[in-house]
Short mmCIF file of C-alpha atoms in Angstrom, two decimals:
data_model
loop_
_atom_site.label_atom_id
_atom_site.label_comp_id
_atom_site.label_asym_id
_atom_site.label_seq_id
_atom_site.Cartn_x
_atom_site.Cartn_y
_atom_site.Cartn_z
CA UNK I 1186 12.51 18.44 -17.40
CA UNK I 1187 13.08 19.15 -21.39
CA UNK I 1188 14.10 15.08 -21.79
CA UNK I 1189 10.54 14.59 -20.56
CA UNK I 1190 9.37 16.06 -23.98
CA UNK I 1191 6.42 16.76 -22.84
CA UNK I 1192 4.09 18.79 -25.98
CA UNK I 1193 1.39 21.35 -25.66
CA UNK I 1194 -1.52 18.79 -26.03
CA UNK I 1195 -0.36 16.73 -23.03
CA UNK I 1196 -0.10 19.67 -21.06
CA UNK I 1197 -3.69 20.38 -22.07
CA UNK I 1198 -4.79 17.10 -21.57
CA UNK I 1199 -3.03 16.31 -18.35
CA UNK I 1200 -4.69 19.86 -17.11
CA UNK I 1201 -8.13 18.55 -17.85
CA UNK I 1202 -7.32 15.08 -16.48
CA UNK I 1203 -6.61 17.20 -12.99
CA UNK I 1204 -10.01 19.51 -13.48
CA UNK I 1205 -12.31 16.63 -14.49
CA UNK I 1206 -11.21 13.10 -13.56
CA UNK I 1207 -9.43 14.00 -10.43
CA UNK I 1208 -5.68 12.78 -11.52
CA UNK I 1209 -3.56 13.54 -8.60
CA UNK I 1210 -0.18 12.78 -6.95
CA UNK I 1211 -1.06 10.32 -4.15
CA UNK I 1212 2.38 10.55 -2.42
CA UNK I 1213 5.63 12.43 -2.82
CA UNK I 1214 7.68 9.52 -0.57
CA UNK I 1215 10.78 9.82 0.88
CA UNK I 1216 13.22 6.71 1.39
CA UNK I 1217 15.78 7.36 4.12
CA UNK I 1218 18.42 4.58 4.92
CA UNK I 1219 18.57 4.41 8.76
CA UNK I 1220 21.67 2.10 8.57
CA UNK I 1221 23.81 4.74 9.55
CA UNK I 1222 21.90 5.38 13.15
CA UNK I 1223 23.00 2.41 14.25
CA UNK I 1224 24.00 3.03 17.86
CA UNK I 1225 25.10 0.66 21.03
CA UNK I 1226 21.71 2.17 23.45
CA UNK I 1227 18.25 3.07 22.56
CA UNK I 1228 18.30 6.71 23.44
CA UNK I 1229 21.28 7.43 21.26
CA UNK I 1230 19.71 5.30 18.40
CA UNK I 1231 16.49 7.34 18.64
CA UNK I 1232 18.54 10.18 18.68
CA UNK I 1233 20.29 9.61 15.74
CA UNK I 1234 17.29 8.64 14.09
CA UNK I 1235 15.35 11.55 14.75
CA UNK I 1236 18.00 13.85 13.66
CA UNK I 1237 18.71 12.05 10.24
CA UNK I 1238 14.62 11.82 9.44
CA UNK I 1239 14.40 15.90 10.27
CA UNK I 1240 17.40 16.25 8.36
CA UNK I 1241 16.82 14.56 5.06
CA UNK I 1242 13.50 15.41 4.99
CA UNK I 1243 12.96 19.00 6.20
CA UNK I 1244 11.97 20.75 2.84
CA UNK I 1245 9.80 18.13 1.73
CA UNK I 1246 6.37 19.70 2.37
CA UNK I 1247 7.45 22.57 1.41
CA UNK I 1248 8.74 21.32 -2.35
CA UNK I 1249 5.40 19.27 -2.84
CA UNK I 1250 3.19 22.64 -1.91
CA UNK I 1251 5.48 24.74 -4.64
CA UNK I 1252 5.39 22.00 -7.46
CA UNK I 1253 1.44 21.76 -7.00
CA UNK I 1254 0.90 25.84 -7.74
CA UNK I 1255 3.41 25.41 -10.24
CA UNK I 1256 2.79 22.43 -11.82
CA UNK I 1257 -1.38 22.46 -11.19
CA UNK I 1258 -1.61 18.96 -10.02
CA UNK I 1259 -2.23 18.11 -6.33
CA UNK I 1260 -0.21 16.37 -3.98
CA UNK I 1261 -2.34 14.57 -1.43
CA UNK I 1262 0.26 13.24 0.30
CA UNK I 1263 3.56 13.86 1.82
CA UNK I 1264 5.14 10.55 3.18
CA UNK I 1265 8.52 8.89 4.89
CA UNK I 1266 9.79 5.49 4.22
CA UNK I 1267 12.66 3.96 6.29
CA UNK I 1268 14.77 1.26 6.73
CA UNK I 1269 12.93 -1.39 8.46
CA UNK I 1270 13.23 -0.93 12.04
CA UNK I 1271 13.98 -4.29 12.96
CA UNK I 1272 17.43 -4.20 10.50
CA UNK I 1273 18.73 -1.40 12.63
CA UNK I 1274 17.09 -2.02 16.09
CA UNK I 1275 20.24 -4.58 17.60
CA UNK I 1276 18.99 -5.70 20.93
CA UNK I 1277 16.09 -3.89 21.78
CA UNK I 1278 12.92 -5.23 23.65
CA UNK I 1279 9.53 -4.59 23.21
CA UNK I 1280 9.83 -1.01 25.10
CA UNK I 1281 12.41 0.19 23.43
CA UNK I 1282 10.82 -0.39 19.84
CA UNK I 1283 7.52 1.13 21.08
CA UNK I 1284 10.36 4.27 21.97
CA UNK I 1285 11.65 4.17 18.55
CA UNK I 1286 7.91 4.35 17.08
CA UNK I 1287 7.42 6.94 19.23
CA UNK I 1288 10.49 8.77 17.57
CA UNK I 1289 9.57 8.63 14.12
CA UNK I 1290 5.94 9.36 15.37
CA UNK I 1291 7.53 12.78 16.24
CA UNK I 1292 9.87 13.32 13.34
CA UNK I 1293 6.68 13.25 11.15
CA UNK I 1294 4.88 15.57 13.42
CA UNK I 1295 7.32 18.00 13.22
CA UNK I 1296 7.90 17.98 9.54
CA UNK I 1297 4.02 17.92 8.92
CA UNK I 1298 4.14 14.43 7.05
CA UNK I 1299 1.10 12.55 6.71
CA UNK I 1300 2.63 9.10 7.44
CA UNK I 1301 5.74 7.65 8.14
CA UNK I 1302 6.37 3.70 7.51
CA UNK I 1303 8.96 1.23 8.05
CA UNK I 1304 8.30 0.08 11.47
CA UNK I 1305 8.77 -3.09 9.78
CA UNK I 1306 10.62 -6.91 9.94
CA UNK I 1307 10.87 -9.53 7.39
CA UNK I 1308 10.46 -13.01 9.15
CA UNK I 1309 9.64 -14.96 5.72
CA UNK I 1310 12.09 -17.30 6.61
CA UNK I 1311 12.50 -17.10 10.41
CA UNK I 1312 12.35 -14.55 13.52
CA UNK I 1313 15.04 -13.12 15.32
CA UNK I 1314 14.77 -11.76 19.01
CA UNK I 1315 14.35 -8.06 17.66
CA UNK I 1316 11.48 -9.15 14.97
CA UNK I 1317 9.85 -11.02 17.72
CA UNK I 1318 10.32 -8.08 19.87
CA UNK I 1319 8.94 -5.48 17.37
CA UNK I 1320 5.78 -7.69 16.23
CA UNK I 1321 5.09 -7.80 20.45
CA UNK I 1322 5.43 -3.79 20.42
CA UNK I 1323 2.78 -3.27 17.42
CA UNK I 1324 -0.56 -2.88 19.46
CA UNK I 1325 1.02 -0.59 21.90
CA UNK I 1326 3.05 1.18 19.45
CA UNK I 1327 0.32 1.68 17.04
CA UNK I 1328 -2.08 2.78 19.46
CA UNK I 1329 0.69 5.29 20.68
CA UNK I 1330 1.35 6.90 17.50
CA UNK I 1331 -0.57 8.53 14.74
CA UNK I 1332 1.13 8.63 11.98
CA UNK I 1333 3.41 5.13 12.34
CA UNK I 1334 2.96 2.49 9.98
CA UNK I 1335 3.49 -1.04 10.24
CA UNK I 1336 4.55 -4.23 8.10
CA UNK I 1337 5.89 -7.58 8.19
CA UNK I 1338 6.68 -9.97 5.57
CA UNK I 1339 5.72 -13.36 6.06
CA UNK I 1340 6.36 -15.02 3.08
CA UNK I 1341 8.32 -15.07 -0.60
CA UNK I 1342 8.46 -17.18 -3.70
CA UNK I 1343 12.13 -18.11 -2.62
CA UNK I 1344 11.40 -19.01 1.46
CA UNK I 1345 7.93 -19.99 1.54
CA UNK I 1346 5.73 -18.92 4.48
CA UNK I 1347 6.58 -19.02 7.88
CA UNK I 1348 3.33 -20.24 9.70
CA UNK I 1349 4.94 -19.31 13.08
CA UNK I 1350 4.53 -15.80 12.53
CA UNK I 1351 1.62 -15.87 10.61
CA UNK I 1352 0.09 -17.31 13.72
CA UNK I 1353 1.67 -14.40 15.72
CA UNK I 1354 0.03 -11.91 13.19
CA UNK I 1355 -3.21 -13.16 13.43
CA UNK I 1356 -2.80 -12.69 17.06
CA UNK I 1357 -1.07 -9.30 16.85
CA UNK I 1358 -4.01 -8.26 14.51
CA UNK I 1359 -6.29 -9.00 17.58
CA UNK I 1360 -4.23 -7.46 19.87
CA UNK I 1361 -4.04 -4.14 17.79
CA UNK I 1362 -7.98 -3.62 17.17
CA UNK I 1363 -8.45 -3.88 21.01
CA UNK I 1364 -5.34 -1.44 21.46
CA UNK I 1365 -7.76 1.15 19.45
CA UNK I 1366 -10.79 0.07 19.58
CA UNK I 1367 -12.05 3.46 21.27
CA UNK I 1368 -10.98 4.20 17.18
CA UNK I 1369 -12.82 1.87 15.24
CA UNK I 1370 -9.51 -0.63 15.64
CA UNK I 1371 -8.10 1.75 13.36
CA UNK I 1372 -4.60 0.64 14.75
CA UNK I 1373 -5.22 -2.71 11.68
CA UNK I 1374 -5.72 0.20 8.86
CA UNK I 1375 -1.79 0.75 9.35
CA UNK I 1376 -0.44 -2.54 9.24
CA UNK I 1377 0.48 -4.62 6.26
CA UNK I 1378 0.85 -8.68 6.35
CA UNK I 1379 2.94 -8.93 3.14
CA UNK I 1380 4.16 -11.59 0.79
CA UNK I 1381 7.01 -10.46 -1.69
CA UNK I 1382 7.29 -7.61 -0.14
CA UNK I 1383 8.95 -4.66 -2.30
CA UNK I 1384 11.74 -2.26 -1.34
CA UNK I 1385 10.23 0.84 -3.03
CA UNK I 1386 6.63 0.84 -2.53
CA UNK I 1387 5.85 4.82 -1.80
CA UNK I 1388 1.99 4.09 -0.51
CA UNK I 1389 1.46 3.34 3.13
CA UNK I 1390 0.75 1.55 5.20
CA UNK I 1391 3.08 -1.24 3.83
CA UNK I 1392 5.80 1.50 2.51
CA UNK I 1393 9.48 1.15 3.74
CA UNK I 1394 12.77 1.62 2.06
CA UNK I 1395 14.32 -1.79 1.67
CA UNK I 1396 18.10 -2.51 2.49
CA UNK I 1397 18.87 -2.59 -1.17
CA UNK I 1398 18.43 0.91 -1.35
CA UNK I 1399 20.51 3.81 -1.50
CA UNK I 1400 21.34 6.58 1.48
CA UNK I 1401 17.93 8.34 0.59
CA UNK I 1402 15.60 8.17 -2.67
CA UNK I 1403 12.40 10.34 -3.87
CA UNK I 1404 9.74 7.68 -4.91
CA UNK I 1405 6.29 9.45 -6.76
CA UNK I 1406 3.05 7.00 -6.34
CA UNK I 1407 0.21 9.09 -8.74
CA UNK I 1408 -3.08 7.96 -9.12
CA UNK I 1409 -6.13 8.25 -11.12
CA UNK I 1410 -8.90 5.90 -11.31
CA UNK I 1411 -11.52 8.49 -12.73
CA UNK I 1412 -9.32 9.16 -15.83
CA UNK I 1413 -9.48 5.90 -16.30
CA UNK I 1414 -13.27 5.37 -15.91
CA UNK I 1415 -13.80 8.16 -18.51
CA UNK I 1416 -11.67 6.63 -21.17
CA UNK I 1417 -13.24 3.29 -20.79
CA UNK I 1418 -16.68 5.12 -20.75
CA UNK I 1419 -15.67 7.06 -24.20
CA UNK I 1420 -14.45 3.80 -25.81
CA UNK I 1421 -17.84 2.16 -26.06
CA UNK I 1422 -19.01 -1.09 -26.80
CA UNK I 1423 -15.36 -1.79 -28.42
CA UNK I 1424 -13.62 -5.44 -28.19
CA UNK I 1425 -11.36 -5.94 -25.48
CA UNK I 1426 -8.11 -5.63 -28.11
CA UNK I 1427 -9.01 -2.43 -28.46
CA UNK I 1428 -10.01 -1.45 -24.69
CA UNK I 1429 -6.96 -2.85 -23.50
CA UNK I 1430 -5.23 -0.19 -25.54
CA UNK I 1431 -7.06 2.28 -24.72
CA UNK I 1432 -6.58 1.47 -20.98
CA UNK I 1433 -2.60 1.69 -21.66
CA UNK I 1434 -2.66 4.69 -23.82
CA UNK I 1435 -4.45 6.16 -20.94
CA UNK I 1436 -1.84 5.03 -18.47
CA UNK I 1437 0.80 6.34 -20.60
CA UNK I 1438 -0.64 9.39 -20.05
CA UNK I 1439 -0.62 9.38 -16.35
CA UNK I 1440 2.65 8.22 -15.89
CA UNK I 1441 4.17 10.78 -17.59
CA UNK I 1442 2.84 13.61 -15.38
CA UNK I 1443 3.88 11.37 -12.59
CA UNK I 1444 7.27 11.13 -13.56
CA UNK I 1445 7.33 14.92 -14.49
CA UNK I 1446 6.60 15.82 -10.50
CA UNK I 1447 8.79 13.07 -9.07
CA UNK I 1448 11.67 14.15 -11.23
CA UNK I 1449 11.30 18.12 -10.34
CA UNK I 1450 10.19 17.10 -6.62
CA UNK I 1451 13.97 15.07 -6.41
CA UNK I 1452 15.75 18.31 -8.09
CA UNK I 1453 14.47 20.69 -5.36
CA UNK I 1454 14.79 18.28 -2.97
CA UNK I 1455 18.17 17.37 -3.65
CA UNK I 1456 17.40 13.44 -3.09
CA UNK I 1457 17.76 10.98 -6.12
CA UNK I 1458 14.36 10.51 -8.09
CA UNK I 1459 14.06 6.54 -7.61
CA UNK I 1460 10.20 5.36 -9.05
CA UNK I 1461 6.98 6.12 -10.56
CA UNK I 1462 4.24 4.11 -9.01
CA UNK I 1463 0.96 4.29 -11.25
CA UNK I 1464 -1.42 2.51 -8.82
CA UNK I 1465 -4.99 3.50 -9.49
CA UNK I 1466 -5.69 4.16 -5.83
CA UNK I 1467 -9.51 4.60 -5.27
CA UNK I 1468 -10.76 7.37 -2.73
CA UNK I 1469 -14.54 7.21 -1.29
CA UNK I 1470 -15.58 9.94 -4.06
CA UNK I 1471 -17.77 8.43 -6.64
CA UNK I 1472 -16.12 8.35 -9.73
CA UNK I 1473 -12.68 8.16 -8.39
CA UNK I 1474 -13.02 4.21 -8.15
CA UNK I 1475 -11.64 0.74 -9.40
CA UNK I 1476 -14.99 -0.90 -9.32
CA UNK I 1477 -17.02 1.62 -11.43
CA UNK I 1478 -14.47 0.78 -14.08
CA UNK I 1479 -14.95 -2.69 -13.95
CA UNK I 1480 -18.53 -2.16 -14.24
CA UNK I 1481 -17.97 0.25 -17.11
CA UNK I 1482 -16.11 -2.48 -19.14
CA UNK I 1483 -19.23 -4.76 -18.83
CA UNK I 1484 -20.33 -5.67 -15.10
CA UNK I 1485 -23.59 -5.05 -13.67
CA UNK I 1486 -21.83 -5.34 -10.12
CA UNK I 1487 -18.34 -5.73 -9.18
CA UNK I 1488 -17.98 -8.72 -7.28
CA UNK I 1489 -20.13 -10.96 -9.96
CA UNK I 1490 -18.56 -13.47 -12.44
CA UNK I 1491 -16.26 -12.10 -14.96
CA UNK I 1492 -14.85 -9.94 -12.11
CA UNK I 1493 -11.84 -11.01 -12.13
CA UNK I 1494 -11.29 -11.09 -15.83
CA UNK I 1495 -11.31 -7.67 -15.71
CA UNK I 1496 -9.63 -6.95 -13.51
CA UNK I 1497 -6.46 -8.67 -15.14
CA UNK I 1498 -6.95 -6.89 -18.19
CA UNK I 1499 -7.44 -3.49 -15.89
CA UNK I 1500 -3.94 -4.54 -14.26
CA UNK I 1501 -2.37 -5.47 -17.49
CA UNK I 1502 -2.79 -2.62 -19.29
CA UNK I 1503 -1.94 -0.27 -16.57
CA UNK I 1504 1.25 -1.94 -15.81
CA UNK I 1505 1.96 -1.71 -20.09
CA UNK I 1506 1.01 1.71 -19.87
CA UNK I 1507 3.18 2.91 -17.11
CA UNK I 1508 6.63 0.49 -18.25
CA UNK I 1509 5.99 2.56 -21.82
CA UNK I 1510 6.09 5.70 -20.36
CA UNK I 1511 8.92 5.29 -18.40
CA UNK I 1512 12.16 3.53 -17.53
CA UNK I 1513 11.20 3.37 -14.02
CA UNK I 1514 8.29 2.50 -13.19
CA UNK I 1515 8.09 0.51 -9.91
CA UNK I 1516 6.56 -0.19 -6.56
CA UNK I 1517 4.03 -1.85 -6.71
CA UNK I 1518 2.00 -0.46 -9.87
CA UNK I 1519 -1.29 -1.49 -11.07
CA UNK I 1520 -5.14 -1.62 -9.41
CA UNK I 1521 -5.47 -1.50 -5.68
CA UNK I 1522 -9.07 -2.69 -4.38
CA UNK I 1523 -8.98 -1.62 -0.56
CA UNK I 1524 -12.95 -2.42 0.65
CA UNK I 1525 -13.41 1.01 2.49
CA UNK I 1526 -11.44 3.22 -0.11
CA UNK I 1527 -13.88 2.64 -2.70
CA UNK I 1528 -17.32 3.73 -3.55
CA UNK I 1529 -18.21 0.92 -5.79
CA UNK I 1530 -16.44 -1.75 -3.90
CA UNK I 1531 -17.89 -0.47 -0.44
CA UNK I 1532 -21.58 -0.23 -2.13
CA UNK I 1533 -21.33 -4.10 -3.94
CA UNK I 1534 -19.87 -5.30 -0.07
CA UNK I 1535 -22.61 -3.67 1.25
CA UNK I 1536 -24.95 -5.41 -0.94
CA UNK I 1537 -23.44 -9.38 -0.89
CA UNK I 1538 -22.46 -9.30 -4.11
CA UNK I 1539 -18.75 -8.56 -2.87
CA UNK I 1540 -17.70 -11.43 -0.72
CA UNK I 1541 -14.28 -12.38 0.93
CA UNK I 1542 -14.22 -15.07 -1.36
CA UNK I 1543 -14.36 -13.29 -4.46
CA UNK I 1544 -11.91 -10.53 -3.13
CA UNK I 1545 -9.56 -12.55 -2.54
CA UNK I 1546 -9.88 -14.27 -6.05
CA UNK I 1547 -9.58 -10.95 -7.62
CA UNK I 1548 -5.95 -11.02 -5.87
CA UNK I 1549 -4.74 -13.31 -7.70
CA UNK I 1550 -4.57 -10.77 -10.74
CA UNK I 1551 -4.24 -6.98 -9.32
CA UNK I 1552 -1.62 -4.87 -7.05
CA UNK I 1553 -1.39 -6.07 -3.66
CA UNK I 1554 -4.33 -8.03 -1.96
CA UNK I 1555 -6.90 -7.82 0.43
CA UNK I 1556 -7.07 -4.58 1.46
CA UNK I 1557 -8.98 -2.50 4.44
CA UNK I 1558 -11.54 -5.18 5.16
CA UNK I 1559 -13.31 -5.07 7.95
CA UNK I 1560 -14.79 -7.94 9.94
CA UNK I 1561 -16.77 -9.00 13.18
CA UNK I 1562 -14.51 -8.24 16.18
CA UNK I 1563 -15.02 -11.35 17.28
CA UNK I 1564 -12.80 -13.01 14.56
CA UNK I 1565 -11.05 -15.87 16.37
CA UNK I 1566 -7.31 -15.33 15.66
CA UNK I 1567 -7.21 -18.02 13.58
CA UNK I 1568 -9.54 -17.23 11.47
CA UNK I 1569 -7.19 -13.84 10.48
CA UNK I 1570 -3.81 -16.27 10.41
CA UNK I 1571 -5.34 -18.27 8.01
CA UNK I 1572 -6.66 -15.68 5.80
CA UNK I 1573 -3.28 -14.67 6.23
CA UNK I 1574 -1.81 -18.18 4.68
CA UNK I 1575 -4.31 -17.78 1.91
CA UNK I 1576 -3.85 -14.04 0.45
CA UNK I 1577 0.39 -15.30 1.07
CA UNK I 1578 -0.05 -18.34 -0.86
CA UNK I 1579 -1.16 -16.12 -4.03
CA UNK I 1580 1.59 -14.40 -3.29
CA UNK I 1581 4.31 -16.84 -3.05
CA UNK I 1582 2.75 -19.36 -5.88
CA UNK I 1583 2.28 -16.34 -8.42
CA UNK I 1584 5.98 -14.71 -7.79
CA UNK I 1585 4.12 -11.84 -7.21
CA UNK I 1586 3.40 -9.24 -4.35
CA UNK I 1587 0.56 -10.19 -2.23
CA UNK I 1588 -0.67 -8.05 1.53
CA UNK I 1589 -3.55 -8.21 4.03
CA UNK I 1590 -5.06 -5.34 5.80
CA UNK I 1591 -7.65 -6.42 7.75
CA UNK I 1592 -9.86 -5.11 10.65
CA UNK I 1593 -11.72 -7.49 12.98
CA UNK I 1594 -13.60 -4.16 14.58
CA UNK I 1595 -14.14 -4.15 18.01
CA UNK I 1596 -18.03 -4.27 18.91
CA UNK I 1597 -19.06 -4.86 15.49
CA UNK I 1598 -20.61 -7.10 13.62
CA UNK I 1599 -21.62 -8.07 10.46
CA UNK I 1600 -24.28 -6.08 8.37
CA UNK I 1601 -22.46 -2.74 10.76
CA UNK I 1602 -19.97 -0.31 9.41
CA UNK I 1603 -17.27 1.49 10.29
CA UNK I 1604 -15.96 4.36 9.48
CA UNK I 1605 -12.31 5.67 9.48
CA UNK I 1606 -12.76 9.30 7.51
CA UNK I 1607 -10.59 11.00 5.48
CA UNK I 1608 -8.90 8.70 2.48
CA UNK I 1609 -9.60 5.38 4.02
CA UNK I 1610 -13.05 5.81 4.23
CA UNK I 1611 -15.76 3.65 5.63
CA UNK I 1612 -16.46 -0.06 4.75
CA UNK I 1613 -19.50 -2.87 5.90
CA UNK I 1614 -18.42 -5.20 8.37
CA UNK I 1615 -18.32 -8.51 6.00
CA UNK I 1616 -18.39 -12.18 7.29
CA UNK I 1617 -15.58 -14.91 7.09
CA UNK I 1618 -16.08 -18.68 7.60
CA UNK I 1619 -17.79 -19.61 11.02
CA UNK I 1620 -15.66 -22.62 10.44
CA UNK I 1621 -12.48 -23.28 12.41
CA UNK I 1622 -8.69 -23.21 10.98
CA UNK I 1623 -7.35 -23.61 14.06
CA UNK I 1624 -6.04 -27.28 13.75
CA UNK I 1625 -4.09 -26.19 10.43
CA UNK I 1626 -2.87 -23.10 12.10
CA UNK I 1627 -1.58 -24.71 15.08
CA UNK I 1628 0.76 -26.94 12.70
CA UNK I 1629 3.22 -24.41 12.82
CA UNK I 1630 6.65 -24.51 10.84
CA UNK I 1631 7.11 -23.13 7.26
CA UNK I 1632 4.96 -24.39 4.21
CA UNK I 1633 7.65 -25.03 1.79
CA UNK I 1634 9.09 -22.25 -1.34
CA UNK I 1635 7.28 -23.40 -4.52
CA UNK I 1636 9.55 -25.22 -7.18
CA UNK I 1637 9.30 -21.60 -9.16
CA UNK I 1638 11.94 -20.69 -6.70
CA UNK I 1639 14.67 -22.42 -7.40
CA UNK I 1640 15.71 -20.16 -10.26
CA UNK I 1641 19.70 -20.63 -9.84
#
């Protein structure tokens, strides 16, 4: 790692980033091409699969415990991403895909992996008979597996939306939270509804290695909100000029330690090191959040106006930060704001100064979208599809990625919570619109690509 450069006082200061601001590796993600597996009946595909997914894969625990003694910095995560399922799945029906979930299911199991994604199909533009049948296999296969998970792409800047099977998701959605709702419907926490999806996003659940890809590729997502918070915090009443540097200075910082695991993580590994995804990836632990950042650059609650101001310049600077530090930065890079991963965004939700409205806003300017919220189970499916449309049409407008994770929890209702554990948490259950989309829904067809997309 010499061409890394790294000098004593970043190793000191990366050590006390780890010991005081919880800095960690989020995920150590490994992209595996299934194109290969390819086979003419399901059992010999799953087969193949399974054997590929051990193969590739097999000292990848392992690697992430030694370069965490080694190195000092933890690895939370050790995570799969494969080709999405519906590219390599040929005729299979709804039973056979819930088999192949099944078979990655196990692959992870046995290699200790936290999560595996790519159970996956891109319909921005149309659905085949294998997309169709691997959106009808989600609630069964998600309530079948634990460590499967799920996305579909619904939408780009160059096709426009397909309202067909954003109606379908809003309906799968449904069908999912009553699949496990002896769970919390925690069978919605691992499925993405994505516009502009990307090929080498490492964090789940909407990670899967995208046909552009080579054989097999060692992708590094590292996070760190709280080192963040403190810099901000030790800047002071400063002008924004001069926070926004700080901010990227910061993310500099970050990066490089990020790109100093991924790189030694591909070496032992034996994979190519693809990207460095500096997300700042909030946890339920206090200080380890997005929205106590915004706060400390000036808001009394996240959620009130200016919100969204700062979170642009948060997601600016970040992305500045990390594309100065290194070459390859990707994924999807920047500030996540999942609802029941963070303290300060599950506490101003709780309160009413965090509405749907204002969350989905605050989109419009950070990584991804809306993210783990949870609603009244009795969400008509409608209602979900056309939240849906909305987050997608950010997406596809912007040119930019844009997702929806969203629980309509069985049982509950608003002013409840629910709780998940571990790293996603617990969140309020928070109200949408009593009023109907159903009549736009039911349109069908595909809202047109923006003119942005004709680019040729």
């Amino acid at each position: 790692m010499k061409h890394l450069g790294f000098s004593g006082e970043e190793i000191l200061e990366t050590i006390g980033m780890v010991r005081h601001e919880k800095l960690d590796i989020r995920t150590v993600t490994v992209g595996i091409s299934l194109f290969d597996c390819v086979a003419d009946d399901c059992a010999s595909l799953c087969a193949n699969i399974h054997a590929k997914v051990t193969r590739v894969a097999r000292d990848l625990t392992k690697v992430s415990a030694e370069i965490a003694r080694e190195f000092g910095i933890p690895i939370v995560n050790n995570r799969i991403a494969v080709t999405p399922v519906s590219l390599i799945a040929g005729r299979c029906g709804p039973d056979e895909m819930i088999r192949i979930g099944e078979t990655l299911d196990l692959a992870a199991h046995e290699l200790g992996i936290d999560f595996i994604g790519g159970f996956s199909a891109h319909v921005e533009k149309g659905m085949t008979a294998v997309d169709q049948a691997l959106i009808a296999s989600l609630p069964q296969t998600l309530a079948a597996t634990k460590r499967v998970c799920a996305s579909v792409n619904v939408g780009s800047t160059r096709a426009g939306l397909n309202m067909d099977a954003i109606a379908l998701m809003g309906r799968s959605v449904k069908a999912i939270a009553a699949a496990t709702a002896d769970a919390g419907s925690i069978g919605c926490a691992k499925l993405v509804v994505f516009c502009n999806a990307v090929e080498d996003n490492p964090f789940m659940a909407g990670a899967f290695h995208g046909a552009s890809e080579s054989d097999c590729v060692v992708n590094v997502g590292v996070s760190g909100p709280g080192v963040v918070l403190r810099a901000v915090e030790e800047a002071g009443d400063v002008d924004f000029g001069a926070l926004t540097a700080v901010i990227r200075g910061t993310a500099f910082k970050i990066t490089r330690a990020g790109e100093l695991v991924g790189r030694a993580a591909a070496a032992r590994l034996g994979i190519p090191f693809g990207i460095i995804d500096l997300s700042l990836a909030p946890t339920p632990a206090e200080r380890d959040s997005v929205a106590r950042i915004l706060e400390a650059i000036g808001l009394d609650r996240v959620g009130t106006h200016g919100s969204t101001a700062a979170l642009a310049l948060l997601n600016d600077a970040v992305k500045k930060g990390g594309a100065m530090a290194s070459s390859y930065v990707g994924g999807l890079s920047g500030a996540f704001i999942p609802l029941s991963e963070d303290a300060g965004m599950i506490e101003a939700a709780a309160q009413g100064t965090l509405t749907i409205d204002k969350l989905e806003a605050m989109t419009s300017v950070c990584s991804v979208g809306l993210d783990m919220i949870a609603v009244p189970g009795d969400t008509p499916a409608e209602t979900l599809a056309a939240i849906m449309a909305d987050e997608a049409a950010i997406g596809m407008i912007n040119r930019k990625t844009t997702a929806v994770r969203i629980i309509p929890v069985v049982g509950k209702t608003v002013g409840d919570r629910v709780d998940f554990g571990g790293l996603l948490g617990h969140a309020p259950i928070i109200p949408v619109h009593a009023e109907a989309s159903t009549r736009f829904v039911a349109r069908g067809g595909r809202i047109p690509a923006p003119l942005q997309a004709l680019i040729n």
